[in-house]
mmCIF file of C-alpha atoms and ligand atoms in Angstrom:
data_model
loop_
_atom_site.group_PDB
_atom_site.id
_atom_site.type_symbol
_atom_site.label_atom_id
_atom_site.label_comp_id
_atom_site.label_asym_id
_atom_site.label_seq_id
_atom_site.Cartn_x
_atom_site.Cartn_y
_atom_site.Cartn_z
ATOM 1 C CA UNK A 213 224.272 70.207 -14.916
ATOM 2 C CA UNK A 214 223.873 73.316 -17.047
ATOM 3 C CA UNK A 215 225.236 71.754 -20.240
ATOM 4 C CA UNK A 216 223.664 72.498 -23.576
ATOM 5 C CA UNK A 217 221.567 69.719 -25.074
ATOM 6 C CA UNK A 218 223.536 67.386 -27.362
ATOM 7 C CA UNK A 219 222.296 65.367 -30.300
ATOM 8 C CA UNK A 220 223.980 62.623 -32.314
ATOM 9 C CA UNK A 221 222.792 60.333 -35.068
ATOM 10 C CA UNK A 222 224.071 57.118 -36.618
ATOM 11 C CA UNK A 223 223.109 55.398 -39.897
ATOM 12 C CA UNK A 224 221.863 51.888 -40.514
ATOM 13 C CA UNK A 225 224.133 49.330 -42.174
ATOM 14 C CA UNK A 226 223.927 46.623 -44.741
ATOM 15 C CA UNK A 227 226.095 43.538 -45.102
ATOM 16 C CA UNK A 228 226.743 43.040 -48.826
ATOM 17 C CA UNK A 229 228.752 39.812 -48.533
ATOM 18 C CA UNK A 230 230.139 37.467 -45.920
ATOM 19 C CA UNK A 231 227.680 37.367 -42.983
ATOM 20 C CA UNK A 232 228.053 34.397 -40.618
ATOM 21 C CA UNK A 233 231.405 33.291 -42.098
ATOM 22 C CA UNK A 234 232.727 36.595 -40.699
ATOM 23 C CA UNK A 235 232.138 35.270 -37.181
ATOM 24 C CA UNK A 236 234.735 32.566 -38.039
ATOM 25 C CA UNK A 237 237.443 34.962 -39.182
ATOM 26 C CA UNK A 238 236.548 35.318 -42.865
ATOM 27 C CA UNK A 239 236.197 38.809 -44.381
ATOM 28 C CA UNK A 240 232.874 40.564 -45.033
ATOM 29 C CA UNK A 241 231.829 43.688 -46.927
ATOM 30 C CA UNK A 242 229.359 46.148 -45.425
ATOM 31 C CA UNK A 243 228.175 49.675 -46.176
ATOM 32 C CA UNK A 244 226.282 52.355 -44.251
ATOM 33 C CA UNK A 245 222.642 53.004 -45.172
ATOM 34 C CA UNK A 246 221.975 56.690 -44.690
ATOM 35 C CA UNK A 247 218.255 56.602 -45.556
ATOM 36 C CA UNK A 248 217.586 55.295 -42.052
ATOM 37 C CA UNK A 249 219.150 56.357 -38.779
ATOM 38 C CA UNK A 250 218.980 56.486 -35.000
ATOM 39 C CA UNK A 251 218.971 59.892 -33.268
ATOM 40 C CA UNK A 252 219.682 60.495 -29.594
ATOM 41 C CA UNK A 253 219.186 63.803 -27.815
ATOM 42 C CA UNK A 254 220.528 64.384 -24.314
ATOM 43 C CA UNK A 255 219.296 67.343 -22.266
ATOM 44 C CA UNK A 256 219.308 68.419 -18.624
ATOM 45 C CA UNK A 257 216.410 67.360 -16.408
ATOM 46 C CA UNK A 258 214.833 69.033 -13.393
ATOM 47 C CA UNK A 259 213.930 65.539 -12.094
ATOM 48 C CA UNK A 260 216.787 63.601 -10.594
ATOM 49 C CA UNK A 261 217.817 60.464 -12.463
ATOM 50 C CA UNK A 262 218.396 59.442 -16.069
ATOM 51 C CA UNK A 263 215.068 59.398 -17.885
ATOM 52 C CA UNK A 264 214.951 57.333 -21.057
ATOM 53 C CA UNK A 265 212.251 58.025 -23.605
ATOM 54 C CA UNK A 266 212.353 55.606 -26.571
ATOM 55 C CA UNK A 267 208.924 55.709 -28.239
ATOM 56 C CA UNK A 268 209.868 53.213 -31.009
ATOM 57 C CA UNK A 269 210.170 50.426 -28.455
ATOM 58 C CA UNK A 270 207.570 51.942 -26.106
ATOM 59 C CA UNK A 271 210.106 52.505 -23.364
ATOM 60 C CA UNK A 272 209.684 55.404 -20.915
ATOM 61 C CA UNK A 273 211.646 54.679 -17.769
ATOM 62 C CA UNK A 274 214.235 55.862 -15.293
ATOM 63 C CA UNK A 275 217.578 54.091 -15.702
ATOM 64 C CA UNK A 276 217.671 52.415 -12.290
ATOM 65 C CA UNK A 277 214.295 50.717 -12.899
ATOM 66 C CA UNK A 278 215.748 48.800 -15.874
ATOM 67 C CA UNK A 279 217.730 45.565 -15.562
ATOM 68 C CA UNK A 280 221.447 46.428 -15.798
ATOM 69 C CA UNK A 281 221.836 44.161 -18.843
ATOM 70 C CA UNK A 282 219.072 45.978 -20.724
ATOM 71 C CA UNK A 283 220.949 47.120 -23.873
ATOM 72 C CA UNK A 284 220.081 50.822 -23.395
ATOM 73 C CA UNK A 285 220.799 50.789 -19.672
ATOM 74 C CA UNK A 286 224.031 48.912 -20.361
ATOM 75 C CA UNK A 287 225.221 51.606 -22.788
ATOM 76 C CA UNK A 288 224.654 54.324 -20.187
ATOM 77 C CA UNK A 289 226.180 52.347 -17.308
ATOM 78 C CA UNK A 290 229.256 51.278 -19.316
ATOM 79 C CA UNK A 291 229.889 54.772 -20.588
ATOM 80 C CA UNK A 292 229.479 56.589 -17.277
ATOM 81 C CA UNK A 293 231.494 53.904 -15.501
ATOM 82 C CA UNK A 294 234.314 54.114 -18.074
ATOM 83 C CA UNK A 295 234.419 57.898 -17.798
ATOM 84 C CA UNK A 296 234.267 57.653 -13.991
ATOM 85 C CA UNK A 297 231.207 59.913 -13.795
ATOM 86 C CA UNK A 298 229.843 59.783 -10.250
ATOM 87 C CA UNK A 299 227.207 60.731 -9.246
ATOM 88 C CA UNK A 300 225.223 60.227 -12.440
ATOM 89 C CA UNK A 301 223.844 63.471 -13.935
ATOM 90 C CA UNK A 302 220.105 64.255 -14.045
ATOM 91 C CA UNK A 303 219.209 64.064 -17.710
ATOM 92 C CA UNK A 304 216.610 63.184 -20.298
ATOM 93 C CA UNK A 305 217.593 60.795 -23.106
ATOM 94 C CA UNK A 306 215.310 60.911 -26.120
ATOM 95 C CA UNK A 307 215.920 58.033 -28.503
ATOM 96 C CA UNK A 308 214.326 57.843 -31.942
ATOM 97 C CA UNK A 309 215.086 55.488 -34.778
ATOM 98 C CA UNK A 310 213.812 54.910 -38.299
ATOM 99 C CA UNK A 311 215.801 51.655 -38.526
ATOM 100 C CA UNK A 312 213.518 48.610 -38.301
ATOM 101 C CA UNK A 313 214.370 46.474 -35.261
ATOM 102 C CA UNK A 314 215.833 42.956 -35.701
ATOM 103 C CA UNK A 315 215.842 43.207 -39.484
ATOM 104 C CA UNK A 316 219.556 43.155 -40.294
ATOM 105 C CA UNK A 317 220.012 46.919 -40.641
ATOM 106 C CA UNK A 318 221.933 47.332 -37.402
ATOM 107 C CA UNK A 319 219.315 49.155 -35.333
ATOM 108 C CA UNK A 320 220.836 48.111 -32.005
ATOM 109 C CA UNK A 321 224.359 49.201 -32.925
ATOM 110 C CA UNK A 322 223.110 52.499 -34.395
ATOM 111 C CA UNK A 323 221.268 53.380 -31.170
ATOM 112 C CA UNK A 324 224.361 52.461 -29.129
ATOM 113 C CA UNK A 325 226.670 54.590 -31.283
ATOM 114 C CA UNK A 326 224.360 57.631 -31.285
ATOM 115 C CA UNK A 327 223.785 57.306 -27.536
ATOM 116 C CA UNK A 328 227.496 56.977 -26.725
ATOM 117 C CA UNK A 329 228.313 60.027 -28.860
ATOM 118 C CA UNK A 330 225.509 62.265 -27.574
ATOM 119 C CA UNK A 331 225.975 61.367 -23.907
ATOM 120 C CA UNK A 332 229.792 61.558 -23.866
ATOM 121 C CA UNK A 333 229.673 64.963 -25.570
ATOM 122 C CA UNK A 334 226.984 66.183 -23.167
ATOM 123 C CA UNK A 335 229.071 65.339 -20.124
ATOM 124 C CA UNK A 336 232.151 67.008 -21.628
ATOM 125 C CA UNK A 337 234.121 63.865 -22.615
ATOM 126 C CA UNK A 338 233.676 63.497 -26.388
ATOM 127 C CA UNK A 339 235.165 60.192 -27.526
ATOM 128 C CA UNK A 340 237.222 59.221 -30.568
ATOM 129 C CA UNK A 341 235.692 56.900 -33.173
ATOM 130 C CA UNK A 342 237.941 54.097 -31.865
ATOM 131 C CA UNK A 343 236.538 54.539 -28.349
ATOM 132 C CA UNK A 344 232.943 54.734 -29.596
ATOM 133 C CA UNK A 345 233.473 51.584 -31.657
ATOM 134 C CA UNK A 346 234.947 49.710 -28.713
ATOM 135 C CA UNK A 347 232.110 50.638 -26.340
ATOM 136 C CA UNK A 348 229.452 49.825 -28.945
ATOM 137 C CA UNK A 349 231.090 46.405 -29.455
ATOM 138 C CA UNK A 350 230.709 45.649 -25.734
ATOM 139 C CA UNK A 351 226.970 46.289 -26.098
ATOM 140 C CA UNK A 352 226.749 44.176 -29.270
ATOM 141 C CA UNK A 353 227.968 41.258 -27.169
ATOM 142 C CA UNK A 354 224.845 41.634 -25.020
ATOM 143 C CA UNK A 355 222.585 41.672 -28.103
ATOM 144 C CA UNK A 356 224.274 38.883 -30.046
ATOM 145 C CA UNK A 357 226.365 36.626 -27.851
ATOM 146 C CA UNK A 358 229.349 36.219 -30.201
ATOM 147 C CA UNK A 359 229.220 39.154 -32.626
ATOM 148 C CA UNK A 360 232.007 39.715 -35.124
ATOM 149 C CA UNK A 361 231.929 43.480 -34.507
ATOM 150 C CA UNK A 362 231.002 44.366 -38.089
ATOM 151 C CA UNK A 363 227.813 46.297 -37.205
ATOM 152 C CA UNK A 364 229.437 48.662 -34.713
ATOM 153 C CA UNK A 365 232.381 49.287 -37.039
ATOM 154 C CA UNK A 366 230.385 50.205 -40.180
ATOM 155 C CA UNK A 367 227.990 52.331 -38.151
ATOM 156 C CA UNK A 368 230.649 54.118 -36.097
ATOM 157 C CA UNK A 369 232.783 55.059 -39.101
ATOM 158 C CA UNK A 370 229.841 55.375 -41.550
ATOM 159 C CA UNK A 371 232.048 54.178 -44.405
ATOM 160 C CA UNK A 372 232.192 51.067 -46.608
ATOM 161 C CA UNK A 373 234.124 48.458 -44.656
ATOM 162 C CA UNK A 374 236.155 45.394 -45.616
ATOM 163 C CA UNK A 375 235.866 43.760 -42.237
ATOM 164 C CA UNK A 376 237.945 41.052 -40.622
ATOM 165 C CA UNK A 377 237.169 40.297 -36.980
ATOM 166 C CA UNK A 378 239.678 41.829 -34.594
ATOM 167 C CA UNK A 379 241.381 43.980 -37.246
ATOM 168 C CA UNK A 380 241.277 47.794 -37.391
ATOM 169 C CA UNK A 381 239.137 49.665 -39.901
ATOM 170 C CA UNK A 382 239.844 48.863 -43.547
ATOM 171 C CA UNK A 383 237.647 50.676 -45.995
ATOM 172 C CA UNK A 384 237.270 49.889 -49.701
ATOM 173 C CA UNK A 385 236.758 52.041 -52.790
ATOM 174 C CA UNK A 386 233.673 51.921 -54.950
ATOM 175 C CA UNK A 387 234.919 52.167 -58.548
ATOM 176 C CA UNK A 388 231.481 52.672 -60.059
ATOM 177 C CA UNK A 389 228.408 53.500 -57.916
ATOM 178 C CA UNK A 390 225.725 50.800 -57.912
ATOM 179 C CA UNK A 391 222.169 50.376 -56.679
ATOM 180 C CA UNK A 392 220.889 47.895 -54.139
ATOM 181 C CA UNK A 393 217.240 47.290 -53.255
ATOM 182 C CA UNK A 394 216.644 46.151 -49.705
ATOM 183 C CA UNK A 395 213.504 44.050 -49.235
ATOM 184 C CA UNK A 396 212.221 43.544 -45.710
ATOM 185 C CA UNK A 397 210.396 40.266 -44.974
ATOM 186 C CA UNK A 398 208.834 42.002 -41.963
ATOM 187 C CA UNK A 399 209.804 38.996 -39.874
ATOM 188 C CA UNK A 400 211.829 40.005 -36.821
ATOM 189 C CA UNK A 401 214.739 37.609 -36.582
ATOM 190 C CA UNK A 402 217.104 37.789 -33.617
ATOM 191 C CA UNK A 403 220.656 37.463 -34.915
ATOM 192 C CA UNK A 404 221.626 35.628 -31.746
ATOM 193 C CA UNK A 405 219.477 32.661 -32.815
ATOM 194 C CA UNK A 406 220.804 32.280 -36.347
ATOM 195 C CA UNK A 407 224.383 32.782 -35.141
ATOM 196 C CA UNK A 408 223.724 30.080 -32.500
ATOM 197 C CA UNK A 409 222.300 27.706 -35.122
ATOM 198 C CA UNK A 410 225.375 28.066 -37.337
ATOM 199 C CA UNK A 411 227.603 27.529 -34.315
ATOM 200 C CA UNK A 412 225.828 24.215 -33.615
ATOM 201 C CA UNK A 413 226.438 23.050 -37.179
ATOM 202 C CA UNK A 414 230.103 24.062 -36.907
ATOM 203 C CA UNK A 415 230.623 22.341 -33.555
ATOM 204 C CA UNK A 416 229.229 19.091 -35.021
ATOM 205 C CA UNK A 417 231.389 19.129 -38.175
ATOM 206 C CA UNK A 418 234.135 21.734 -38.105
ATOM 207 C CA UNK A 419 235.940 20.443 -41.230
ATOM 208 C CA UNK A 420 232.850 20.730 -43.376
ATOM 209 C CA UNK A 421 231.831 24.195 -42.191
ATOM 210 C CA UNK A 422 235.323 25.671 -42.243
ATOM 211 C CA UNK A 423 235.360 24.775 -45.974
ATOM 212 C CA UNK A 424 231.981 26.450 -46.499
ATOM 213 C CA UNK A 425 233.156 29.579 -44.642
ATOM 214 C CA UNK A 426 236.316 29.655 -46.767
ATOM 215 C CA UNK A 427 234.213 29.556 -49.942
ATOM 216 C CA UNK A 428 232.319 32.578 -48.614
ATOM 217 C CA UNK A 429 235.638 34.289 -47.849
ATOM 218 C CA UNK A 430 236.759 33.792 -51.487
ATOM 219 C CA UNK A 431 233.488 35.285 -52.742
ATOM 220 C CA UNK A 432 234.015 38.310 -50.500
ATOM 221 C CA UNK A 433 237.529 38.901 -51.854
ATOM 222 C CA UNK A 434 236.277 38.622 -55.451
ATOM 223 C CA UNK A 435 233.396 40.972 -54.648
ATOM 224 C CA UNK A 436 235.756 43.574 -53.211
ATOM 225 C CA UNK A 437 237.891 43.415 -56.335
ATOM 226 C CA UNK A 438 234.831 43.654 -58.570
ATOM 227 C CA UNK A 439 233.508 46.690 -56.684
ATOM 228 C CA UNK A 440 236.866 48.456 -56.628
ATOM 229 C CA UNK A 441 237.429 47.953 -60.342
ATOM 230 C CA UNK A 442 233.894 49.087 -61.137
ATOM 231 C CA UNK A 443 232.821 45.791 -62.823
ATOM 232 C CA UNK A 444 229.707 45.839 -60.734
ATOM 233 C CA UNK A 445 227.473 43.775 -63.019
ATOM 234 C CA UNK A 446 229.606 40.752 -62.071
ATOM 235 C CA UNK A 447 228.561 41.260 -58.452
ATOM 236 C CA UNK A 448 225.144 39.746 -59.141
ATOM 237 C CA UNK A 449 226.544 36.275 -59.757
ATOM 238 C CA UNK A 450 228.639 36.525 -56.572
ATOM 239 C CA UNK A 451 225.538 37.481 -54.590
ATOM 240 C CA UNK A 452 223.720 34.413 -55.910
ATOM 241 C CA UNK A 453 226.656 32.187 -54.927
ATOM 242 C CA UNK A 454 226.807 33.725 -51.440
ATOM 243 C CA UNK A 455 223.051 33.198 -50.989
ATOM 244 C CA UNK A 456 223.386 29.488 -51.898
ATOM 245 C CA UNK A 457 226.056 29.064 -49.187
ATOM 246 C CA UNK A 458 223.849 30.887 -46.648
ATOM 247 C CA UNK A 459 221.015 28.492 -47.552
ATOM 248 C CA UNK A 460 223.396 25.627 -46.824
ATOM 249 C CA UNK A 461 224.057 27.204 -43.417
ATOM 250 C CA UNK A 462 220.252 27.020 -42.829
ATOM 251 C CA UNK A 463 219.924 30.770 -42.267
ATOM 252 C CA UNK A 464 217.620 31.522 -45.190
ATOM 253 C CA UNK A 465 213.853 31.032 -44.910
ATOM 254 C CA UNK A 466 210.941 30.450 -47.318
ATOM 255 C CA UNK A 467 210.090 34.173 -47.159
ATOM 256 C CA UNK A 468 213.659 35.254 -47.912
ATOM 257 C CA UNK A 469 213.979 32.711 -50.723
ATOM 258 C CA UNK A 470 210.701 33.906 -52.215
ATOM 259 C CA UNK A 471 211.916 37.530 -52.293
ATOM 260 C CA UNK A 472 215.328 36.528 -53.670
ATOM 261 C CA UNK A 473 213.624 34.530 -56.438
ATOM 262 C CA UNK A 474 211.175 37.346 -57.211
ATOM 263 C CA UNK A 475 213.995 39.889 -57.505
ATOM 264 C CA UNK A 476 215.988 37.701 -59.881
ATOM 265 C CA UNK A 477 212.942 36.943 -62.030
ATOM 266 C CA UNK A 478 212.087 40.644 -62.239
ATOM 267 C CA UNK A 479 215.515 41.499 -63.648
ATOM 268 C CA UNK A 480 217.845 41.959 -60.676
ATOM 269 C CA UNK A 481 221.453 41.025 -61.483
ATOM 270 C CA UNK A 482 221.681 38.947 -58.319
ATOM 271 C CA UNK A 483 220.143 38.672 -54.858
ATOM 272 C CA UNK A 484 220.846 37.285 -51.400
ATOM 273 C CA UNK A 485 219.764 37.538 -47.816
ATOM 274 C CA UNK A 486 221.608 40.136 -45.753
ATOM 275 C CA UNK A 487 222.516 39.973 -42.061
ATOM 276 C CA UNK A 488 221.566 37.232 -39.635
ATOM 277 C CA UNK A 489 218.833 35.732 -41.862
ATOM 278 C CA UNK A 490 215.771 33.555 -41.056
ATOM 279 C CA UNK A 491 213.817 36.782 -41.545
ATOM 280 C CA UNK A 492 214.929 40.373 -41.748
ATOM 281 C CA UNK A 493 216.203 41.662 -45.066
ATOM 282 C CA UNK A 494 217.329 40.492 -48.465
ATOM 283 C CA UNK A 495 219.162 42.614 -51.012
ATOM 284 C CA UNK A 496 219.167 42.709 -54.805
ATOM 285 C CA UNK A 497 221.576 44.351 -57.241
ATOM 286 C CA UNK A 498 219.653 46.447 -59.767
ATOM 287 C CA UNK A 499 220.202 48.888 -62.632
ATOM 288 C CA UNK A 500 218.467 52.259 -62.405
ATOM 289 C CA UNK A 501 216.229 50.917 -65.248
ATOM 290 C CA UNK A 502 215.186 47.704 -63.465
ATOM 291 C CA UNK A 503 214.924 49.129 -59.939
ATOM 292 C CA UNK A 504 211.246 50.008 -60.170
ATOM 293 C CA UNK A 505 210.134 46.645 -61.605
ATOM 294 C CA UNK A 506 212.193 44.730 -59.048
ATOM 295 C CA UNK A 507 210.836 46.861 -56.196
ATOM 296 C CA UNK A 508 207.250 46.261 -57.347
ATOM 297 C CA UNK A 509 207.840 42.549 -57.627
ATOM 298 C CA UNK A 510 209.293 42.430 -54.099
ATOM 299 C CA UNK A 511 206.220 44.152 -52.673
ATOM 300 C CA UNK A 512 203.913 41.782 -54.617
ATOM 301 C CA UNK A 513 205.886 38.851 -53.205
ATOM 302 C CA UNK A 514 205.375 39.914 -49.608
ATOM 303 C CA UNK A 515 208.078 42.490 -48.792
ATOM 304 C CA UNK A 516 206.791 44.810 -46.059
ATOM 305 C CA UNK A 517 208.872 47.628 -47.408
ATOM 306 C CA UNK A 518 211.735 48.338 -49.723
ATOM 307 C CA UNK A 519 214.611 50.795 -49.576
ATOM 308 C CA UNK A 520 216.717 51.689 -52.602
ATOM 309 C CA UNK A 521 220.252 52.655 -51.715
ATOM 310 C CA UNK A 522 223.127 53.837 -53.891
ATOM 311 C CA UNK A 523 226.509 52.475 -52.888
ATOM 312 C CA UNK A 524 229.238 54.996 -53.719
HETATM 313 O O1 PMV B 6 221.681 40.582 -38.276
HETATM 314 P P1 PMV B 6 222.762 41.582 -38.448
HETATM 315 O O2 PMV B 6 222.609 42.455 -39.621
HETATM 316 O O3 PMV B 6 223.124 42.305 -37.232
HETATM 317 O O4 PMV B 6 224.058 40.796 -38.955
HETATM 318 C C1 PMV B 6 224.736 39.891 -38.233
HETATM 319 C C2 PMV B 6 225.886 39.416 -39.046
HETATM 320 C C3 PMV B 6 226.401 38.081 -38.603
HETATM 321 O O5 PMV B 6 227.539 37.812 -39.423
HETATM 322 C C4 PMV B 6 225.366 36.998 -38.843
HETATM 323 C C5 PMV B 6 226.808 38.090 -37.142
HETATM 324 C C6 PMV B 6 228.010 38.946 -36.822
HETATM 325 O O6 PMV B 6 228.171 39.273 -35.649
HETATM 326 O O7 PMV B 6 228.799 39.276 -37.717
#
């Protein structure tokens, strides 16, 4: 194939409110994180086959040597199958990502989205955002088991999202920009496990957990209103309340709690874990004046790295 090389990138994402309860139909708020991203470059190859080079995960292999349910292989197979491309083209896929893996920043979904976009464009079938989102959701199911679909939606559209499972994109306005510090525990935490743990709790006592999820849903609605009307300082208290409910769901951890406590003590307006939990990231709401002190305190309390992001 004499096509020109194609490149696509996709940002990371951050869940501000509502993780886990979102799997049970409650709303959640999430935003893209543009400081980190996945980049995929597709180019023609003189060797036959589809050669995948993903140095971040130390993967250098031809497609057919990978199990078909390998998330990267699955993206390629699903896409080429859906577009009825046969035989497969001879290409090189170069995959790079600055999004930490299994940390709650959506690395898997970002790679899927960038790969779907770059490859579909390369083979002359560029897809709409709706199609990209749908294909990326299929791959999320392999990563997560029962994902809500929030990661693929925020990352595909790269916009703030008020997400309800199964509903089309609904974005929200940010009345007044605000700053969030992301603190990474450095502990890789597969979302599938924490989602499975919450499911067990729910199966054993649906009445109790439906009530907890509804409380989270109310917090999310209040948070949306607070963000849209620009009363962002009130968000801190809502973050603290959401974190307490996530602790009840058993998805926090001593490391996450330590960082959340450190952020609050150092002057953050509120803090909570973000994403699947039991590791991965926490977030704290800060003023431009307190950001540095909070960041320092997170590092002193064990954060492997911090990212400051402006939500606007
Ligand atoms: O771990 P992450 O950031 O991919 O977040 C998962 C969010 C959950 O609500 C826990 C699961 C889901 O599919 O929505």
